[in-house]
Amino acid sequence: MAKSKNIINANQLSYISVPSQIINSLSSSSLQSLLVSPKRSSSSSFFSVNKYSCRRPRVWLFALFLFGLVGMLRLGWNVNTLIPFSPYPNPCLQTQQNVDTIGRNHDSSVVATNLGQPPHEESGEFWKQPDGMGYRPCLDFSREYRRASDAIVKDRSKYFLVVVSGGISQQRNQIVDAVVIARILGAALVVPILQVNVIWGDESEFSDIFDLAHFKNALADDVRILSSLPSTHIMTRPVEERRTPPHVSPQWIRSRYLKRINREGVLLLRGLDSRLSKDLPSYLQKLRCKVAFQALKFAPPILELGNKLAQRMKSKGPYLALHLRMEKDVWVRTGCSPGLSKEYDELIQDERRRRPELLTSKSNMTYHERKLAGLCPLNVFEVTRLLKALGAPRSAKIYWAGGQPLGGNEALLPLTREFPHFYNKDDLALPGELEPFAKKASFMAAIDYIVSEKSDVFMPSHGGNMGHAIQGQRAFSGHRKYVTPNKRHMLPYFLNSSMPEAEFNNIIKELHQESLGQPELRTSKAGRDVTKYPVPECMCNDVHSSSI
């Protein structure tokens, strides 16, 4: 064996590229032995072994490392699996192969291992689910209801048209009420027309967003659903009504519209938002729940992608979904300040002065009064502090839903610094997955809805149609944890900067003991929506439930 002819310079360092997990497992002395080559004389052979070298642990450790590295390479070990999934991709690290592996892999133990964590390691108090008190879905209808249904679904003389507006959750509410009104009038419901959203310009139709075949089948015993008016009525000029007052009763609906629809055959209603009373006979409340929780399913392409993204979050262990209401229009409409900087506060004030009609909160109240009354969305600092006080671990996986916040991603830095495992649909989707839905605001909102609804814990930063819909769905699914920020009572403590953190945390936890998604009776407060509080009309906790 030829001897080495090169003398290694004592000042020259030799580096070996090693996966970070291996480096972290080595002691500092062992690591140093890998990075710095020891001095050797020119007469020493690389493979020579003498009594002195055998006693040096660095030599043995280096040899063991080389054998291990060669063995791993021979076994074809994929080093990419050690690179953790990050919502902020590094182009130097994240290869397409790595992205595809994470996207395709739905086995929780494998993906959790890829993240460098055991699966479902977090099972602390924060992830504990509320006591559902044995409540379960209960949508049995009486014999009288079923008998009346036979006549209603066979009727061919009355047809009800409706135009629904707003965002997707607002449209859902109006579709629910449209089915109930059709039942009250004994009319067939033509598939609701979705008004083009003036803010987002979304021209989606009902069947683009919802599963039309399932919608018809689920309600086949309650209301006849048609895709379009029959040819016998296509030339009929419908009775159009735009001035339906809010919160009308079934009796008002019949007295106002029944004679007209019997005479003309077709009735068209617009602007159904909150037009039907929240306090209805029990059988109509059950029908509301049936539409909201069973009939309205998203279209298969949306459902498939939403479920994929939810599974990718689940594969990392339990996760929290946040609905962050921090968009520019939200701050303008609520009359509140984002608290980011003086520049952004002035921007909102200027927009509000230019367009005072956008202000939907009580205009006779100052910003400070609205804030203390709990009428403002939580800003990013308050969301962060609330989550920490409620015991959310720093390692918590968070999915955030909602539009781009005012101030962009930089506005979220106070939150992401405390909770770095922070994702949205763009972070979770593989290249090209969101492309078919890119210019469809309703599609994007539906995906947010699906991933949020399937989360272990859900919390909105402000009330709204989406938060209310998810609250009802999670209740109907077994009262899964839903944190309702107790803004009115907790904000004075947020303003007390002298309070010790431990005391603050205890107070916040106590304020939210009854705001974690436990069963709440709809009937305990007038005007509550059954699709938000499905107990007691749509859920029962006894073995023998009565049909209504």
Short mmCIF file of C-alpha atoms in Angstrom, two decimals, residues 17-427:
data_model
loop_
_atom_site.label_atom_id
_atom_site.label_comp_id
_atom_site.label_asym_id
_atom_site.label_seq_id
_atom_site.Cartn_x
_atom_site.Cartn_y
_atom_site.Cartn_z
CA SER A 17 -22.15 17.53 4.76
CA VAL A 18 -24.27 15.77 7.40
CA PRO A 19 -28.06 15.82 8.05
CA SER A 20 -28.95 18.13 10.95
CA GLN A 21 -30.60 15.33 12.98
CA ILE A 22 -27.28 13.43 13.09
CA ILE A 23 -25.38 16.56 14.06
CA ASN A 24 -27.80 17.29 16.90
CA SER A 25 -27.30 13.79 18.28
CA LEU A 26 -23.50 14.22 18.60
CA SER A 27 -21.69 15.77 21.51
CA SER A 28 -19.67 18.92 20.93
CA SER A 29 -16.40 17.02 21.25
CA SER A 30 -17.54 14.39 18.79
CA LEU A 31 -18.70 17.05 16.37
CA GLN A 32 -15.34 18.80 16.60
CA SER A 33 -13.58 15.55 15.78
CA LEU A 34 -15.62 15.35 12.56
CA LEU A 35 -14.87 18.89 11.47
CA VAL A 36 -11.20 19.26 12.33
CA SER A 37 -8.73 16.75 10.90
CA PRO A 38 -6.00 15.75 13.40
CA LYS A 39 -2.33 16.36 12.59
CA ARG A 40 -0.51 13.43 10.98
CA SER A 41 3.11 12.91 9.95
CA SER A 42 3.99 12.26 6.34
CA SER A 43 5.17 8.78 7.19
CA SER A 44 1.82 7.64 8.63
CA SER A 45 -0.42 5.53 6.47
CA PHE A 46 -4.16 6.21 6.30
CA PHE A 47 -4.91 2.60 7.08
CA SER A 48 -2.01 1.97 9.44
CA VAL A 49 -2.96 1.04 12.97
CA ASN A 50 -0.60 1.38 15.85
CA LYS A 51 -0.90 1.11 19.58
CA TYR A 52 -1.22 4.87 19.97
CA SER A 53 -3.98 5.37 17.45
CA CYS A 54 -6.01 2.49 18.85
CA ARG A 55 -6.26 4.32 22.12
CA ARG A 56 -7.58 7.53 20.54
CA PRO A 57 -11.43 7.61 20.68
CA ARG A 58 -11.54 10.26 17.93
CA VAL A 59 -10.05 7.84 15.43
CA TRP A 60 -12.59 5.16 16.26
CA LEU A 61 -15.48 7.61 16.21
CA PHE A 62 -14.38 8.92 12.81
CA ALA A 63 -14.08 5.39 11.45
CA LEU A 64 -17.50 4.42 12.82
CA PHE A 65 -19.03 7.51 11.28
CA LEU A 66 -17.53 6.73 7.87
CA PHE A 67 -18.80 3.15 7.98
CA GLY A 68 -22.26 4.40 9.03
CA LEU A 69 -22.37 7.02 6.29
CA VAL A 70 -21.34 4.47 3.65
CA GLY A 71 -23.95 2.05 4.94
CA MET A 72 -26.72 4.63 4.74
CA LEU A 73 -25.78 5.56 1.20
CA ARG A 74 -25.72 1.92 0.17
CA LEU A 75 -29.17 1.37 1.63
CA GLY A 76 -30.44 4.29 -0.43
CA TRP A 77 -31.57 6.26 2.63
CA ASN A 78 -33.52 9.33 1.57
CA VAL A 79 -32.03 12.29 3.38
CA ASN A 80 -34.89 14.48 2.15
CA THR A 81 -37.21 12.86 4.68
CA LEU A 82 -35.31 14.63 7.43
CA ILE A 83 -36.10 18.09 6.09
CA PRO A 84 -39.07 19.39 8.09
CA PHE A 85 -42.16 20.76 6.37
CA SER A 86 -42.19 24.54 6.55
CA PRO A 87 -44.80 27.09 5.54
CA TYR A 88 -41.93 29.28 4.39
CA PRO A 89 -40.18 27.12 1.77
CA ASN A 90 -36.45 27.39 1.33
CA PRO A 91 -35.62 26.85 -2.35
CA CYS A 92 -32.23 25.47 -1.31
CA LEU A 93 -33.85 22.72 0.74
CA GLN A 94 -37.34 21.97 -0.47
CA THR A 95 -37.15 19.91 -3.62
CA GLN A 96 -40.19 18.94 -5.63
CA GLN A 97 -39.66 15.35 -4.50
CA ASN A 98 -39.92 16.45 -0.89
CA VAL A 99 -43.11 18.45 -1.53
CA ASP A 100 -44.74 15.57 -3.38
CA THR A 101 -43.83 13.14 -0.60
CA ILE A 102 -45.49 15.33 2.02
CA GLY A 103 -48.55 15.93 -0.14
CA ARG A 104 -49.14 12.26 -0.96
CA ASN A 105 -48.32 10.82 2.45
CA HIS A 106 -51.45 10.53 4.55
CA ASP A 107 -50.04 8.10 7.10
CA SER A 108 -49.81 10.11 10.31
CA SER A 109 -46.97 8.16 11.85
CA VAL A 110 -44.79 8.44 8.75
CA VAL A 111 -45.39 12.17 8.25
CA ALA A 112 -44.92 12.90 11.93
CA THR A 113 -41.60 11.07 11.80
CA ASN A 114 -40.64 13.13 8.76
CA LEU A 115 -41.29 16.21 10.86
CA GLY A 116 -38.90 14.97 13.51
CA GLN A 117 -41.71 14.38 16.04
CA PRO A 118 -43.60 11.35 17.28
CA PRO A 119 -47.21 11.30 16.04
CA HIS A 120 -49.78 13.07 18.22
CA GLU A 121 -47.28 13.98 20.92
CA GLU A 122 -49.37 16.91 22.13
CA SER A 123 -52.29 15.81 24.25
CA GLY A 124 -52.35 18.51 26.91
CA GLU A 125 -55.20 20.44 28.41
CA PHE A 126 -55.49 22.76 25.42
CA TRP A 127 -56.56 19.90 23.14
CA LYS A 128 -59.10 18.49 25.60
CA GLN A 129 -62.61 18.35 24.12
CA PRO A 130 -65.70 19.67 25.96
CA ASP A 131 -68.26 17.38 27.54
CA GLY A 132 -70.99 16.88 24.93
CA MET A 133 -73.39 15.62 27.64
CA GLY A 134 -74.46 12.76 25.39
CA TYR A 135 -76.19 14.95 22.82
CA ARG A 136 -76.56 13.41 19.37
CA PRO A 137 -78.32 14.40 16.12
CA CYS A 138 -82.05 13.90 16.36
CA LEU A 139 -83.96 14.74 13.16
CA ASP A 140 -86.95 12.39 13.28
CA PHE A 141 -90.15 13.87 11.86
CA SER A 142 -93.68 13.02 12.93
CA ARG A 143 -96.21 11.01 10.93
CA GLU A 144 -98.19 14.21 10.25
CA TYR A 145 -95.10 15.87 8.77
CA ARG A 146 -94.41 12.90 6.51
CA ARG A 147 -98.03 12.75 5.41
CA ALA A 148 -97.98 16.45 4.46
CA SER A 149 -94.70 15.84 2.60
CA ASP A 150 -96.38 13.45 0.18
CA ALA A 151 -98.73 16.17 -1.07
CA ILE A 152 -96.00 18.83 -1.20
CA VAL A 153 -93.50 16.85 -3.30
CA LYS A 154 -96.24 15.79 -5.73
CA ASP A 155 -97.55 19.34 -6.30
CA ARG A 156 -96.88 20.70 -9.80
CA SER A 157 -98.60 24.07 -9.56
CA LYS A 158 -96.31 26.28 -7.42
CA TYR A 159 -92.64 27.18 -7.96
CA PHE A 160 -90.37 29.25 -5.76
CA LEU A 161 -87.34 31.15 -7.12
CA VAL A 162 -84.76 32.83 -4.89
CA VAL A 163 -81.64 34.94 -5.46
CA VAL A 164 -79.08 34.71 -2.65
CA SER A 165 -76.23 37.17 -2.10
CA GLY A 166 -73.12 37.77 -0.02
CA GLY A 167 -70.21 35.50 0.78
CA ILE A 168 -70.49 31.74 0.78
CA SER A 169 -71.54 31.40 4.45
CA GLN A 170 -74.15 34.13 4.03
CA GLN A 171 -75.42 32.33 0.93
CA ARG A 172 -75.66 29.08 2.89
CA ASN A 173 -77.90 30.75 5.47
CA GLN A 174 -80.21 32.07 2.75
CA ILE A 175 -80.38 28.68 1.01
CA VAL A 176 -81.43 27.09 4.31
CA ASP A 177 -84.22 29.65 4.70
CA ALA A 178 -85.25 29.25 1.04
CA VAL A 179 -85.92 25.54 1.59
CA VAL A 180 -87.95 26.31 4.71
CA ILE A 181 -90.01 28.99 2.91
CA ALA A 182 -90.68 26.57 0.04
CA ARG A 183 -91.95 24.07 2.61
CA ILE A 184 -94.16 26.70 4.26
CA LEU A 185 -95.70 27.56 0.87
CA GLY A 186 -95.88 23.95 -0.31
CA ALA A 187 -93.98 24.95 -3.45
CA ALA A 188 -91.20 23.33 -5.45
CA LEU A 189 -87.86 25.10 -5.01
CA VAL A 190 -85.88 25.93 -8.13
CA VAL A 191 -82.14 25.66 -7.41
CA PRO A 192 -81.15 29.00 -5.83
CA ILE A 193 -79.44 31.58 -8.03
CA LEU A 194 -76.16 32.87 -6.58
CA GLN A 195 -75.87 36.61 -7.18
CA VAL A 196 -72.51 37.70 -8.58
CA ASN A 197 -70.46 38.98 -5.66
CA VAL A 198 -69.74 42.67 -6.26
CA ILE A 199 -66.61 42.60 -4.07
CA TRP A 200 -64.89 39.50 -5.46
CA GLY A 201 -66.61 39.20 -8.85
CA ASP A 202 -67.25 35.49 -8.32
CA GLU A 203 -69.70 34.17 -10.93
CA SER A 204 -69.99 30.64 -9.49
CA GLU A 205 -73.30 28.82 -9.74
CA PHE A 206 -74.91 26.57 -7.13
CA SER A 207 -73.61 23.36 -8.70
CA ASP A 208 -70.07 24.77 -8.86
CA ILE A 209 -69.92 25.05 -5.07
CA PHE A 210 -72.45 22.55 -3.74
CA ASP A 211 -73.22 18.93 -4.58
CA LEU A 212 -76.52 19.42 -6.41
CA ALA A 213 -77.40 15.72 -6.73
CA HIS A 214 -76.88 15.19 -3.01
CA PHE A 215 -78.90 18.32 -2.20
CA LYS A 216 -81.88 17.01 -4.18
CA ASN A 217 -81.67 13.48 -2.77
CA ALA A 218 -81.26 14.59 0.85
CA LEU A 219 -84.42 16.74 0.67
CA ALA A 220 -86.49 14.46 -1.56
CA ASP A 221 -88.92 13.73 1.30
CA ASP A 222 -89.27 17.36 2.38
CA VAL A 223 -89.31 19.71 -0.63
CA ARG A 224 -89.24 19.11 -4.37
CA ILE A 225 -86.00 20.56 -5.81
CA LEU A 226 -85.78 21.42 -9.54
CA SER A 227 -82.81 22.52 -11.58
CA SER A 228 -84.97 24.93 -13.59
CA LEU A 229 -88.57 25.98 -14.15
CA PRO A 230 -90.60 23.49 -16.17
CA SER A 231 -91.54 24.43 -19.70
CA THR A 232 -95.18 24.94 -18.62
CA HIS A 233 -94.10 27.95 -16.50
CA ILE A 234 -91.08 29.22 -18.38
CA MET A 235 -93.02 32.17 -19.82
CA THR A 236 -94.78 32.98 -16.57
CA ARG A 237 -93.93 36.37 -15.13
CA PRO A 238 -93.03 35.68 -11.51
CA VAL A 239 -94.36 37.65 -8.59
CA GLU A 240 -91.23 39.47 -7.40
CA GLU A 241 -90.85 40.68 -3.85
CA ARG A 242 -87.91 42.78 -2.62
CA ARG A 243 -89.32 44.24 0.59
CA THR A 244 -89.67 41.26 2.90
CA PRO A 245 -89.17 42.65 6.43
CA PRO A 246 -86.71 40.92 8.78
CA HIS A 247 -87.66 38.03 11.07
CA VAL A 248 -91.07 37.23 9.58
CA SER A 249 -93.09 34.26 10.86
CA PRO A 250 -94.53 31.34 8.86
CA GLN A 251 -97.97 32.92 9.30
CA TRP A 252 -96.72 36.16 7.72
CA ILE A 253 -95.22 34.20 4.79
CA ARG A 254 -98.50 32.41 4.11
CA SER A 255 -100.68 35.51 4.44
CA ARG A 256 -98.38 37.55 2.19
CA TYR A 257 -97.43 35.08 -0.54
CA LEU A 258 -99.68 32.02 -0.61
CA LYS A 259 -102.58 33.54 -2.59
CA ARG A 260 -100.21 35.19 -5.04
CA ILE A 261 -98.17 32.07 -5.73
CA ASN A 262 -101.36 30.01 -6.09
CA ARG A 263 -102.63 32.52 -8.64
CA GLU A 264 -99.44 33.22 -10.61
CA GLY A 265 -97.66 29.90 -10.10
CA VAL A 266 -94.19 31.44 -9.60
CA LEU A 267 -92.76 33.54 -6.77
CA LEU A 268 -89.34 35.22 -6.84
CA LEU A 269 -87.70 36.54 -3.66
CA ARG A 270 -84.46 38.48 -3.28
CA GLY A 271 -82.45 39.50 -0.23
CA LEU A 272 -83.46 36.69 2.11
CA ASP A 273 -80.74 37.45 4.64
CA SER A 274 -82.33 37.32 8.12
CA ARG A 275 -85.83 37.67 6.63
CA LEU A 276 -87.16 34.50 8.23
CA SER A 277 -87.64 34.39 11.99
CA LYS A 278 -85.13 32.39 14.07
CA ASP A 279 -87.99 31.18 16.26
CA LEU A 280 -89.99 28.67 14.21
CA PRO A 281 -92.12 25.61 15.00
CA SER A 282 -89.94 22.66 15.95
CA TYR A 283 -90.52 20.73 12.70
CA LEU A 284 -89.26 23.71 10.67
CA GLN A 285 -86.24 24.06 12.95
CA LYS A 286 -85.46 20.40 12.29
CA LEU A 287 -85.75 21.07 8.57
CA ARG A 288 -83.32 23.97 8.94
CA CYS A 289 -80.80 21.64 10.56
CA LYS A 290 -81.34 18.97 7.92
CA VAL A 291 -80.53 21.45 5.16
CA ALA A 292 -77.53 23.01 6.92
CA PHE A 293 -75.89 19.88 8.31
CA GLN A 294 -76.93 17.12 5.90
CA ALA A 295 -78.13 18.46 2.52
CA LEU A 296 -75.58 21.23 1.84
CA LYS A 297 -72.37 19.41 0.94
CA PHE A 298 -69.62 21.01 -1.07
CA ALA A 299 -69.07 19.90 -4.67
CA PRO A 300 -66.75 16.85 -4.99
CA PRO A 301 -63.67 18.77 -6.32
CA ILE A 302 -63.83 21.24 -3.42
CA LEU A 303 -64.52 18.53 -0.86
CA GLU A 304 -61.66 16.37 -2.14
CA LEU A 305 -59.08 19.14 -1.95
CA GLY A 306 -60.36 20.46 1.39
CA ASN A 307 -60.14 16.97 2.89
CA LYS A 308 -56.60 16.55 1.53
CA LEU A 309 -55.43 19.76 3.17
CA ALA A 310 -57.16 18.85 6.44
CA GLN A 311 -55.44 15.46 6.38
CA ARG A 312 -52.07 17.11 5.84
CA MET A 313 -52.68 19.19 8.95
CA LYS A 314 -53.89 16.14 10.89
CA SER A 315 -50.78 14.19 9.92
CA LYS A 316 -48.75 16.60 12.02
CA GLY A 317 -50.85 15.89 15.13
CA PRO A 318 -53.74 17.93 16.59
CA TYR A 319 -54.20 21.36 15.09
CA LEU A 320 -55.94 24.64 15.80
CA ALA A 321 -57.86 26.54 13.11
CA LEU A 322 -58.02 30.32 13.41
CA HIS A 323 -60.45 32.42 11.43
CA LEU A 324 -58.63 35.74 11.35
CA ARG A 325 -60.87 38.70 10.49
CA MET A 326 -58.10 41.20 9.82
CA GLU A 327 -58.81 42.27 6.24
CA LYS A 328 -58.98 45.96 5.39
CA ASP A 329 -62.74 45.93 4.74
CA VAL A 330 -63.39 44.33 8.15
CA TRP A 331 -61.60 47.14 9.98
CA VAL A 332 -63.47 49.70 7.89
CA ARG A 333 -66.91 48.15 8.39
CA THR A 334 -66.57 47.59 12.14
CA GLY A 335 -65.30 51.09 12.90
CA CYS A 336 -62.25 49.62 14.64
CA SER A 337 -58.50 50.16 14.40
CA PRO A 338 -56.05 47.37 13.53
CA GLY A 339 -53.48 48.57 16.07
CA LEU A 340 -50.57 47.94 13.70
CA SER A 341 -49.22 51.47 13.39
CA LYS A 342 -50.35 55.08 13.14
CA GLU A 343 -50.05 54.83 9.36
CA TYR A 344 -52.52 51.95 9.09
CA ASP A 345 -54.93 53.49 11.59
CA GLU A 346 -55.04 56.68 9.49
CA LEU A 347 -55.56 54.62 6.32
CA ILE A 348 -58.67 53.01 7.84
CA GLN A 349 -59.98 56.34 9.12
CA ASP A 350 -59.57 57.95 5.68
CA GLU A 351 -61.42 55.08 3.98
CA ARG A 352 -64.23 55.33 6.50
CA ARG A 353 -64.55 59.08 5.97
CA ARG A 354 -64.70 58.63 2.20
CA ARG A 355 -67.31 55.86 2.40
CA PRO A 356 -69.32 56.27 5.62
CA GLU A 357 -71.97 53.85 4.31
CA LEU A 358 -69.53 50.97 4.87
CA LEU A 359 -69.63 51.39 8.63
CA THR A 360 -71.91 48.63 9.93
CA SER A 361 -71.14 48.95 13.64
CA LYS A 362 -72.98 51.45 15.84
CA SER A 363 -72.03 54.82 14.39
CA ASN A 364 -72.82 56.76 17.57
CA MET A 365 -70.06 54.96 19.48
CA THR A 366 -66.40 55.89 19.55
CA TYR A 367 -63.76 53.32 18.64
CA HIS A 368 -62.85 52.91 22.32
CA GLU A 369 -66.50 52.32 23.26
CA ARG A 370 -66.92 49.75 20.49
CA LYS A 371 -63.72 48.01 21.58
CA LEU A 372 -64.80 47.67 25.22
CA ALA A 373 -68.26 46.52 24.13
CA GLY A 374 -66.67 43.57 22.31
CA LEU A 375 -67.69 44.80 18.86
CA CYS A 376 -64.17 44.85 17.37
CA PRO A 377 -62.16 41.96 15.96
CA LEU A 378 -59.20 40.87 18.03
CA ASN A 379 -55.97 42.21 16.60
CA VAL A 380 -52.93 39.99 16.11
CA PHE A 381 -51.41 40.88 19.50
CA GLU A 382 -54.63 40.01 21.32
CA VAL A 383 -55.05 36.71 19.46
CA THR A 384 -51.50 35.76 20.39
CA ARG A 385 -51.90 36.63 24.06
CA LEU A 386 -55.28 34.89 24.29
CA LEU A 387 -53.92 31.65 22.83
CA LYS A 388 -50.96 31.69 25.22
CA ALA A 389 -53.25 32.35 28.19
CA LEU A 390 -55.52 29.46 27.19
CA GLY A 391 -52.52 27.13 27.22
CA ALA A 392 -51.82 26.67 23.52
CA PRO A 393 -48.31 25.15 23.32
CA ARG A 394 -45.65 26.86 21.24
CA SER A 395 -45.47 23.69 19.14
CA ALA A 396 -49.18 23.92 18.27
CA LYS A 397 -49.94 23.51 14.56
CA ILE A 398 -52.15 26.39 13.41
CA TYR A 399 -54.20 26.65 10.23
CA TRP A 400 -55.34 30.19 9.55
CA ALA A 401 -58.38 30.93 7.43
CA GLY A 402 -59.42 34.27 6.03
CA GLY A 403 -58.35 36.87 3.50
CA GLN A 404 -55.04 38.67 3.32
CA PRO A 405 -54.68 40.75 6.51
CA LEU A 406 -54.14 44.48 6.36
CA GLY A 407 -50.37 44.88 6.39
CA GLY A 408 -49.74 41.55 4.67
CA ASN A 409 -47.76 38.72 6.22
CA GLU A 410 -45.72 41.17 8.28
CA ALA A 411 -48.88 41.97 10.24
CA LEU A 412 -48.93 38.35 11.43
CA LEU A 413 -45.36 38.37 12.78
CA PRO A 414 -46.35 38.74 16.48
CA LEU A 415 -48.38 35.56 16.08
CA THR A 416 -45.93 33.56 13.99
CA ARG A 417 -43.02 34.37 16.32
CA GLU A 418 -44.89 32.74 19.21
CA PHE A 419 -46.42 29.93 17.12
CA PRO A 420 -44.03 29.17 14.25
CA HIS A 421 -45.99 26.16 12.90
CA PHE A 422 -48.37 28.43 11.01
CA TYR A 423 -50.01 27.39 7.72
CA ASN A 424 -52.74 28.39 5.30
CA LYS A 425 -54.06 26.65 2.20
CA ASP A 426 -51.28 28.07 0.03
CA ASP A 427 -48.65 26.50 2.31
#
